[in-house]
CSV table of C-alpha atoms in Angstrom, one decimal:
chain,number,residue,atom,x,y,z
A,565,MET,CA,31.5,27.4,-71.3
A,566,THR,CA,32.8,29.7,-74.2
A,567,ILE,CA,29.2,30.5,-75.1
A,568,ILE,CA,28.2,31.5,-71.5
A,569,ARG,CA,31.5,33.8,-71.4
A,570,ARG,CA,30.6,35.6,-74.6
A,571,LEU,CA,27.2,36.3,-73.6
A,572,LEU,CA,28.5,37.5,-70.3
A,573,SER,CA,31.0,39.9,-72.0
A,574,THR,CA,28.4,41.3,-74.3
A,575,SER,CA,27.5,44.7,-73.4
A,576,ASN,CA,24.0,44.5,-74.4
A,577,TRP,CA,23.3,41.4,-72.3
A,578,LYS,CA,22.4,41.3,-68.5
A,579,PRO,CA,22.0,38.2,-66.2
A,580,PRO,CA,18.6,37.5,-65.3
A,581,GLU,CA,17.4,37.5,-61.5
A,582,SER,CA,17.5,33.7,-61.5
A,583,TYR,CA,20.8,33.3,-63.5
A,584,PHE,CA,22.1,30.9,-60.7
A,585,SER,CA,19.1,28.8,-59.6
A,586,HIS,CA,17.4,28.4,-62.9
A,587,SER,CA,16.8,24.7,-64.1
A,588,PRO,CA,18.7,22.6,-64.2
A,589,LEU,CA,20.6,23.1,-61.1
A,590,ASN,CA,23.4,20.8,-60.1
A,591,TYR,CA,27.1,21.5,-59.2
A,592,GLU,CA,28.3,21.2,-62.7
A,593,SER,CA,26.0,24.0,-63.8
A,594,TYR,CA,26.5,26.0,-60.6
A,595,SER,CA,30.1,25.9,-61.1
A,596,ARG,CA,30.0,26.9,-64.8
A,597,ARG,CA,27.6,29.9,-63.9
A,598,LEU,CA,29.9,31.0,-61.0
A,599,LYS,CA,32.8,31.0,-63.4
A,600,GLY,CA,30.9,32.9,-66.0
A,601,ALA,CA,29.8,35.4,-63.1
A,602,ILE,CA,33.5,36.1,-62.2
A,603,HIS,CA,34.4,36.5,-65.9
A,604,TYR,CA,31.3,39.0,-66.3
A,605,ILE,CA,32.5,40.9,-63.1
A,606,ALA,CA,35.9,41.4,-64.6
A,607,GLN,CA,34.5,42.6,-67.7
A,608,ASN,CA,31.4,44.8,-66.6
A,609,GLY,CA,31.6,45.5,-62.8
A,610,ARG,CA,29.3,44.2,-59.9
A,611,PHE,CA,26.2,42.1,-59.9
A,612,THR,CA,22.9,43.4,-58.7
A,613,GLU,CA,21.8,42.5,-55.1
A,614,SER,CA,18.7,40.3,-56.4
A,615,ILE,CA,21.4,38.2,-58.5
A,616,LEU,CA,23.4,37.8,-55.3
A,617,ILE,CA,20.5,36.7,-53.2
A,618,ASP,CA,19.7,34.3,-56.1
A,619,CYS,CA,23.2,33.0,-55.9
A,620,ILE,CA,22.7,32.4,-52.2
A,621,ARG,CA,19.7,30.4,-52.9
A,622,ALA,CA,21.2,28.2,-55.5
A,623,ASN,CA,24.0,27.5,-53.3
A,624,ARG,CA,22.0,26.6,-50.4
A,625,GLN,CA,19.6,24.3,-52.7
A,626,LEU,CA,22.8,22.4,-53.4
A,627,GLN,CA,23.7,22.0,-49.8
A,628,GLN,CA,20.1,20.7,-49.2
A,629,GLN,CA,20.6,18.4,-52.0
A,630,ASN,CA,23.5,16.9,-50.1
A,631,TRP,CA,21.5,16.4,-46.9
A,632,ASN,CA,18.7,14.7,-48.7
A,633,SER,CA,21.0,12.5,-51.0
A,634,SER,CA,21.0,8.8,-50.4
A,635,PRO,CA,24.0,6.7,-48.9
A,636,ILE,CA,24.4,5.2,-52.3
A,637,ILE,CA,24.9,8.6,-53.9
A,638,GLN,CA,27.1,9.8,-51.2
A,639,LYS,CA,29.6,6.8,-51.7
A,640,THR,CA,29.9,7.6,-55.5
A,641,ARG,CA,31.5,10.9,-54.7
A,642,SER,CA,34.8,9.0,-53.7
A,643,ARG,CA,34.9,7.4,-57.1
A,644,ASN,CA,35.8,8.7,-60.5
A,645,ASP,CA,32.4,9.0,-62.5
A,646,PHE,CA,32.7,7.8,-66.0
A,647,LEU,CA,30.9,10.9,-67.4
A,648,ASN,CA,33.7,13.3,-66.0
A,649,LEU,CA,30.9,15.1,-64.2
A,650,LYS,CA,31.5,17.4,-61.1
A,651,LEU,CA,29.7,15.8,-58.1
A,652,SER,CA,28.5,18.1,-55.4
A,653,PRO,CA,31.2,18.6,-52.6
A,654,SER,CA,30.6,18.8,-49.1
A,655,ASN,CA,28.6,21.7,-47.3
A,656,SER,CA,31.5,23.3,-46.1
A,657,THR,CA,33.0,23.6,-49.4
A,658,LEU,CA,29.9,25.1,-50.9
A,659,GLU,CA,29.7,27.6,-48.2
A,660,ASP,CA,33.2,28.7,-48.7
A,661,GLU,CA,32.8,29.1,-52.2
A,662,LEU,CA,29.7,31.3,-51.6
A,663,PHE,CA,31.1,33.4,-48.7
A,664,SER,CA,34.0,34.0,-51.0
A,665,PHE,CA,31.9,35.0,-54.0
A,666,VAL,CA,29.3,37.1,-52.3
A,667,PHE,CA,31.2,38.8,-49.4
A,668,ASN,CA,34.8,39.0,-50.6
A,669,ARG,CA,34.1,40.0,-54.4
A,670,HIS,CA,31.3,42.4,-53.6
A,671,GLN,CA,32.4,44.1,-50.1
A,672,GLU,CA,30.5,47.4,-50.8
A,673,ARG,CA,27.1,45.7,-52.1
A,674,SER,CA,27.3,42.4,-50.0
A,675,SER,CA,26.5,44.4,-46.7
A,676,SER,CA,23.1,45.4,-47.7
A,677,PRO,CA,20.4,44.1,-45.5
A,678,GLU,CA,18.5,42.1,-47.9
A,679,ILE,CA,21.7,40.1,-48.9
A,680,VAL,CA,22.6,39.7,-45.1
A,681,ARG,CA,19.1,38.6,-44.2
A,682,SER,CA,18.9,36.1,-47.0
A,683,TYR,CA,22.6,34.5,-46.0
A,684,LEU,CA,21.4,34.0,-42.5
A,685,ILE,CA,17.9,32.8,-42.8
A,686,THR,CA,18.2,30.6,-46.2
A,687,GLU,CA,18.0,26.9,-45.2
A,688,PRO,CA,20.3,25.3,-44.6
A,689,LEU,CA,21.4,27.8,-42.2
A,690,PRO,CA,25.2,28.8,-41.9
A,691,SER,CA,27.2,26.9,-39.3
A,692,ASN,CA,30.5,29.1,-39.1
A,693,THR,CA,30.2,31.2,-36.0
A,694,ALA,CA,32.8,33.6,-37.0
A,695,ARG,CA,31.2,34.0,-40.3
A,696,VAL,CA,27.7,34.9,-38.7
A,697,ILE,CA,29.0,37.4,-36.5
A,698,ASP,CA,31.0,38.9,-39.2
A,699,VAL,CA,28.1,39.0,-41.6
A,700,GLY,CA,25.6,40.2,-38.9
A,701,VAL,CA,27.9,43.0,-37.8
A,702,LYS,CA,28.5,44.2,-41.3
A,703,GLY,CA,25.0,44.3,-42.3
A,704,PHE,CA,24.0,46.4,-39.1
A,705,GLU,CA,27.0,48.9,-39.6
A,706,TYR,CA,26.0,49.3,-43.4
A,707,SER,CA,22.2,49.9,-42.4
A,708,PHE,CA,23.1,52.7,-39.8
A,709,LEU,CA,25.7,54.2,-42.0
A,710,LYS,CA,22.9,54.7,-44.6
A,711,GLN,CA,20.8,56.3,-41.7
A,712,LYS,CA,18.2,53.3,-41.8
A,713,VAL,CA,19.1,51.3,-38.8
A,714,GLU,CA,18.1,47.5,-39.1
A,715,PRO,CA,18.2,45.9,-35.5
A,716,SER,CA,16.4,42.7,-37.0
A,717,LEU,CA,19.6,41.6,-38.7
A,718,VAL,CA,21.3,41.5,-35.3
A,719,PHE,CA,18.6,39.6,-33.8
A,720,THR,CA,18.5,37.5,-36.7
A,721,ALA,CA,22.4,36.5,-36.3
A,722,LEU,CA,21.7,36.3,-32.5
A,723,ARG,CA,19.2,33.5,-33.1
A,724,LEU,CA,21.6,31.6,-34.9
A,725,LEU,CA,24.2,31.7,-32.2
A,726,LEU,CA,21.4,30.8,-29.5
A,727,ASP,CA,20.6,27.9,-31.5
A,728,ARG,CA,24.1,26.4,-30.8
A,729,LYS,CA,24.1,27.6,-27.2
A,730,ASP,CA,26.9,29.8,-28.0
A,731,TYR,CA,26.1,32.5,-25.2
A,732,GLN,CA,29.5,33.9,-25.0
A,733,ASN,CA,29.7,34.9,-28.7
A,734,SER,CA,26.1,36.2,-28.2
A,735,PHE,CA,27.4,38.9,-26.2
A,736,LYS,CA,30.2,39.5,-28.5
A,737,LEU,CA,27.8,40.1,-31.3
A,738,ILE,CA,25.8,42.6,-29.1
A,739,ASP,CA,28.9,44.4,-27.9
A,740,SER,CA,30.2,44.7,-31.7
A,741,THR,CA,26.8,46.2,-32.7
A,742,PHE,CA,24.2,47.7,-30.2
A,743,ASN,CA,27.2,48.4,-28.0
A,744,CYS,CA,29.6,49.8,-30.4
A,745,ASP,CA,30.8,53.5,-30.0
A,746,ALA,CA,29.7,54.6,-33.7
A,747,TYR,CA,26.1,53.2,-32.9
A,748,LYS,CA,25.9,54.9,-29.5
A,749,GLU,CA,27.1,58.0,-31.4
A,750,LEU,CA,24.3,57.9,-33.8
A,751,GLN,CA,21.7,57.6,-31.1
A,752,ARG,CA,23.1,60.8,-29.4
A,753,HIS,CA,23.1,62.6,-32.9
A,754,GLN,CA,19.5,61.5,-33.2
A,755,ILE,CA,18.6,63.0,-29.7
A,756,GLY,CA,20.5,66.2,-30.7
A,757,ARG,CA,18.8,66.6,-33.9
A,758,ASN,CA,15.4,65.9,-32.4
A,759,LEU,CA,16.3,68.8,-29.5
A,760,PHE,CA,17.2,71.2,-32.4
A,761,GLY,CA,13.7,70.5,-33.9
A,762,TRP,CA,12.0,71.1,-30.7
A,763,PHE,CA,13.7,74.4,-29.9
A,764,SER,CA,13.1,75.5,-33.5
A,765,TYR,CA,9.6,74.8,-32.7
A,766,ILE,CA,9.6,76.5,-29.4
A,767,ALA,CA,11.2,79.7,-31.0
A,768,VAL,CA,8.7,79.9,-33.9
A,769,ALA,CA,5.8,79.4,-31.7
A,770,THR,CA,7.0,81.9,-29.2
A,771,VAL,CA,7.5,84.6,-32.0
A,772,VAL,CA,3.9,83.8,-33.3
A,773,GLN,CA,2.2,84.0,-29.9
A,774,ALA,CA,4.0,87.2,-29.2
A,775,ILE,CA,2.5,88.8,-32.2
A,776,LEU,CA,-1.0,87.6,-31.4
A,777,PHE,CA,-0.8,88.3,-27.7
A,778,PRO,CA,1.3,91.6,-27.1
A,779,LEU,CA,0.0,91.9,-23.7
A,780,VAL,CA,1.7,88.6,-22.5
A,781,SER,CA,5.3,88.6,-21.6
A,782,ILE,CA,7.8,87.0,-24.2
A,783,LEU,CA,9.6,85.3,-21.4
A,784,ALA,CA,6.5,83.7,-19.9
A,785,LEU,CA,5.3,82.5,-23.5
A,786,PHE,CA,8.9,81.0,-23.9
A,787,SER,CA,8.7,79.4,-20.4
A,788,VAL,CA,5.3,77.9,-21.3
A,789,ASN,CA,6.4,76.3,-24.5
A,790,THR,CA,9.6,75.1,-23.2
A,791,ALA,CA,7.9,73.1,-20.6
A,792,THR,CA,5.2,71.7,-22.6
A,793,ALA,CA,7.8,70.7,-25.4
A,794,GLY,CA,10.1,69.1,-22.5
A,795,ILE,CA,7.2,67.2,-21.2
A,796,LEU,CA,6.3,66.0,-24.6
A,797,MET,CA,9.7,65.0,-25.4
A,798,TYR,CA,10.2,63.3,-22.2
A,799,GLY,CA,6.9,61.1,-22.6
A,800,LEU,CA,8.4,60.2,-26.2
A,801,LEU,CA,11.5,58.9,-25.0
A,802,ARG,CA,9.7,57.0,-22.1
A,803,LEU,CA,7.4,55.3,-24.8
A,804,ASP,CA,10.5,54.5,-27.0
A,805,THR,CA,12.7,53.0,-23.9
A,806,ALA,CA,12.1,49.7,-22.4
A,807,GLU,CA,12.6,49.8,-18.6
A,808,ASN,CA,11.6,46.5,-17.3
A,809,LEU,CA,11.4,43.5,-19.7
A,810,GLY,CA,10.1,40.9,-16.9
A,811,ARG,CA,13.6,39.1,-16.4
A,812,ILE,CA,16.1,42.1,-16.4
A,813,SER,CA,15.9,45.8,-15.9
A,814,TRP,CA,18.0,48.9,-15.6
A,815,ARG,CA,19.3,50.0,-12.3
A,816,PRO,CA,17.5,52.9,-10.6
A,817,TYR,CA,20.1,55.4,-11.1
A,818,VAL,CA,20.4,54.8,-14.8
A,819,SER,CA,19.6,58.1,-16.7
A,820,MET,CA,17.0,58.2,-19.6
A,821,LEU,CA,19.7,59.2,-22.0
A,822,TYR,CA,21.5,55.9,-21.2
A,823,LYS,CA,18.5,53.9,-21.5
A,824,PHE,CA,17.5,55.4,-24.8
A,825,THR,CA,21.1,54.7,-26.5
A,826,HIS,CA,21.1,51.2,-25.0
A,827,ARG,CA,17.6,50.2,-25.5
A,828,ASP,CA,18.6,47.6,-28.1
A,829,GLU,CA,21.3,46.3,-26.1
A,830,LEU,CA,18.7,45.5,-23.3
A,831,LEU,CA,16.3,43.7,-25.5
A,832,ALA,CA,19.0,41.5,-27.0
A,833,ILE,CA,20.5,40.7,-23.7
A,834,ASN,CA,17.0,39.9,-22.3
A,835,THR,CA,16.7,37.5,-25.2
A,836,VAL,CA,19.8,35.7,-24.3
A,837,ILE,CA,19.0,35.2,-20.6
A,838,THR,CA,15.5,34.1,-21.6
A,839,HIS,CA,16.8,31.5,-23.9
A,840,PHE,CA,19.2,30.3,-21.6
A,841,GLU,CA,16.7,29.8,-18.7
A,842,GLU,CA,14.1,28.3,-20.9
A,843,HIS,CA,16.6,25.5,-22.4
A,844,ASN,CA,19.2,25.0,-19.6
A,845,GLU,CA,18.1,25.8,-16.2
A,846,VAL,CA,15.7,24.2,-13.9
A,847,ASN,CA,13.8,26.6,-12.0
A,848,ILE,CA,10.2,27.0,-10.3
A,849,LYS,CA,8.9,28.2,-13.5
A,850,ASN,CA,9.7,25.4,-15.8
A,851,TYR,CA,10.2,22.6,-13.0
A,852,HIS,CA,7.0,20.4,-14.0
A,853,HIS,CA,8.1,20.7,-17.9
A,854,SER,CA,11.8,19.5,-16.9
A,855,ARG,CA,10.7,16.5,-15.1
A,856,VAL,CA,9.7,14.8,-18.5
A,857,ARG,CA,12.6,16.2,-20.6
A,858,LYS,CA,16.2,15.5,-20.7
A,859,LEU,CA,18.6,17.7,-19.2
A,860,SER,CA,20.3,20.2,-21.6
A,861,ASN,CA,23.9,19.5,-22.5
A,862,LEU,CA,25.8,22.5,-23.5
A,863,LYS,CA,28.6,20.4,-24.9
A,864,LEU,CA,26.3,18.9,-27.7
A,865,PHE,CA,25.8,20.9,-30.8
A,866,ASP,CA,25.3,20.3,-34.7
A,867,GLN,CA,27.9,21.1,-37.3
A,868,ASP,CA,26.6,20.7,-40.7
A,869,GLU,CA,25.2,17.4,-40.9
A,870,TYR,CA,27.0,15.9,-37.9
A,871,VAL,CA,26.0,16.2,-34.1
A,872,LEU,CA,29.3,16.8,-32.3
A,873,GLU,CA,29.9,16.4,-28.4
A,874,LEU,CA,32.9,18.1,-26.5
A,875,PRO,CA,34.7,16.0,-24.2
A,876,ASN,CA,32.9,16.0,-20.6
A,877,ASP,CA,35.1,17.2,-18.1
A,878,SER,CA,32.4,18.9,-15.7
A,879,VAL,CA,31.7,17.8,-12.2
A,880,GLU,CA,28.6,17.7,-10.4
A,881,LEU,CA,28.2,20.8,-8.5
A,882,ALA,CA,24.4,20.7,-7.4
A,883,SER,CA,22.1,17.9,-7.1
A,884,VAL,CA,18.4,17.6,-5.8
A,885,GLU,CA,17.0,14.1,-5.3
A,886,TYR,CA,13.1,13.7,-5.6
A,887,SER,CA,11.4,10.6,-6.0
A,888,GLY,CA,14.3,8.5,-6.5
A,889,GLN,CA,15.6,10.7,-9.5
A,890,THR,CA,18.6,13.3,-9.3
A,891,PHE,CA,19.0,16.7,-11.0
A,892,GLN,CA,22.3,17.6,-11.8
A,893,GLU,CA,23.5,21.2,-12.9
A,894,GLU,CA,26.8,20.9,-15.1
A,895,LYS,CA,29.7,23.1,-14.0
A,896,GLY,CA,29.3,25.1,-17.4
A,897,ILE,CA,25.8,26.0,-16.4
A,898,VAL,CA,26.9,27.4,-13.2
A,899,GLU,CA,29.6,29.2,-14.8
A,900,LEU,CA,27.4,30.7,-17.3
A,901,GLN,CA,25.1,31.8,-14.5
A,902,GLN,CA,28.1,33.7,-12.9
A,903,TYR,CA,29.0,34.9,-16.2
A,904,PHE,CA,25.8,36.5,-17.1
A,905,LYS,CA,25.7,38.2,-13.6
A,906,HIS,CA,29.2,39.8,-14.3
A,907,GLU,CA,27.9,41.1,-17.7
A,908,LEU,CA,24.8,42.4,-16.3
A,909,ASN,CA,26.6,44.2,-13.6
A,910,SER,CA,29.1,45.7,-16.2
A,911,ARG,CA,26.2,47.2,-18.1
A,912,LYS,CA,24.2,48.6,-15.3
A,913,MET,CA,21.4,46.1,-15.4
A,914,VAL,CA,19.9,43.7,-12.9
A,915,PHE,CA,18.1,40.4,-12.8
A,916,ASN,CA,14.4,40.7,-11.9
A,917,ASP,CA,12.8,38.2,-9.4
A,918,LEU,CA,10.4,35.8,-11.0
A,919,PRO,CA,6.9,36.1,-10.0
A,920,GLU,CA,6.9,32.2,-9.1
A,921,GLU,CA,9.8,32.7,-6.9
A,922,LEU,CA,8.3,35.5,-5.0
A,923,ILE,CA,5.1,33.6,-4.6
A,924,PHE,CA,7.3,30.8,-3.2
A,925,LEU,CA,9.1,32.8,-0.6
A,926,GLU,CA,5.8,34.1,0.4
A,927,PHE,CA,4.4,30.6,0.7
A,928,TRP,CA,7.5,29.8,2.7
A,929,PHE,CA,7.5,32.5,5.3
A,930,THR,CA,3.8,32.4,5.9
A,931,HIS,CA,3.8,28.8,6.3
A,932,GLY,CA,1.1,28.4,3.5
A,933,GLU,CA,-1.2,31.0,5.2
A,934,ASN,CA,-3.9,32.3,2.7
A,935,PHE,CA,-2.9,29.8,0.1
A,936,GLU,CA,-5.0,27.0,-1.4
A,937,TRP,CA,-4.0,24.1,-3.3
A,938,VAL,CA,-4.5,24.1,-7.1
A,939,GLU,CA,-3.5,21.8,-9.8
A,940,PRO,CA,-0.2,22.6,-11.3
A,941,ASP,CA,0.8,23.0,-14.8
A,942,GLN,CA,1.3,19.3,-15.2
A,943,ASP,CA,-0.1,16.3,-13.1
A,944,PRO,CA,2.5,14.6,-11.0
A,945,ALA,CA,0.8,11.5,-11.7
A,946,GLU,CA,1.1,12.1,-15.6
A,947,ILE,CA,4.8,13.0,-14.8
A,948,ILE,CA,5.3,9.5,-13.2
A,949,LYS,CA,3.5,7.9,-16.1
A,950,LEU,CA,5.7,9.8,-18.6
A,951,ASP,CA,8.7,8.9,-16.7
A,952,ILE,CA,7.7,5.0,-16.9
A,953,GLN,CA,7.2,5.1,-20.8
A,954,ASN,CA,10.5,7.0,-21.1
A,955,GLN,CA,12.2,4.0,-19.1
A,956,LYS,CA,10.5,1.5,-21.5
A,957,THR,CA,11.5,3.2,-24.6
A,958,ASP,CA,15.1,3.4,-23.3
């Protein structure tokens, strides 16, 4: 340890990019390197981004070793090792050490997109929801303050929340990033800067045209140039603005400026709605597939290496019997559906009708006229066969 500190305190020595993760890597060597890094920071300042990313990689490798360790090795953690070696603690303790070192000791540098992305995507993935939101928000704010917006950071953090079926916190993440006042002001500033550029082009083009065509009125040249630039700019805004994503869309009265400043918000909310419907709802679109899969449980989620289930206090709100089986929607699913509708109404968005639902309504109202029978996505006989196999396995 003394040798490492002497090397770290030497002014001519710089830690390599693989300082934390080089072999041999265990908790004993990792803790020594971490203490040496803290001493180096106190003497010489900050680490580079590549070394912080390497610290994340090394810490997650130790967490992965905990997951892959045998039960015999796990039992030895509660005993005193005769070699006085530090056995690897739990993953939550390792994650606390990682977060404290990377994000608390390097607040200015730790919010860079590269570090945030590495923290969010390196296996095993972080399980603390509050930290996922905090890291995603800080990384997004850092990127647009540097005039280089990184929406992918938000979508990466959003994916982690959706994997845990944490839909309320998904909207909290969207409000803290795409819907924050600073980001919307940046979007308006970008539009104003583009308008200034277009008007500068119009003025220069009008002066040049007036010199080349002295017989034409300057007012006419200015009007033509303004109309041409306006049409081009409106077309570019339409190309860069999502109007209809299939599942949700803007209300008809929403202005083009509002659509442009909230375009990322629309994409993120569409991701949340689509994930919820694909994994929790039973609708016309996924009905045949839902017959051979277990109903989703919003109260079941993963935490570290454990599978946790919240108390089940829900009641049966809806049930549809078909072929002797019953589909039941949990109270939490119905409440989430109402929550989504409230959020969309407050954001000037609206649900779109599924094409499958429109076809079904047309079939219902016309009593099947002009319709013909075709094979569904999954054969009903195959559904019954799979149901029998599932009963045998149970």
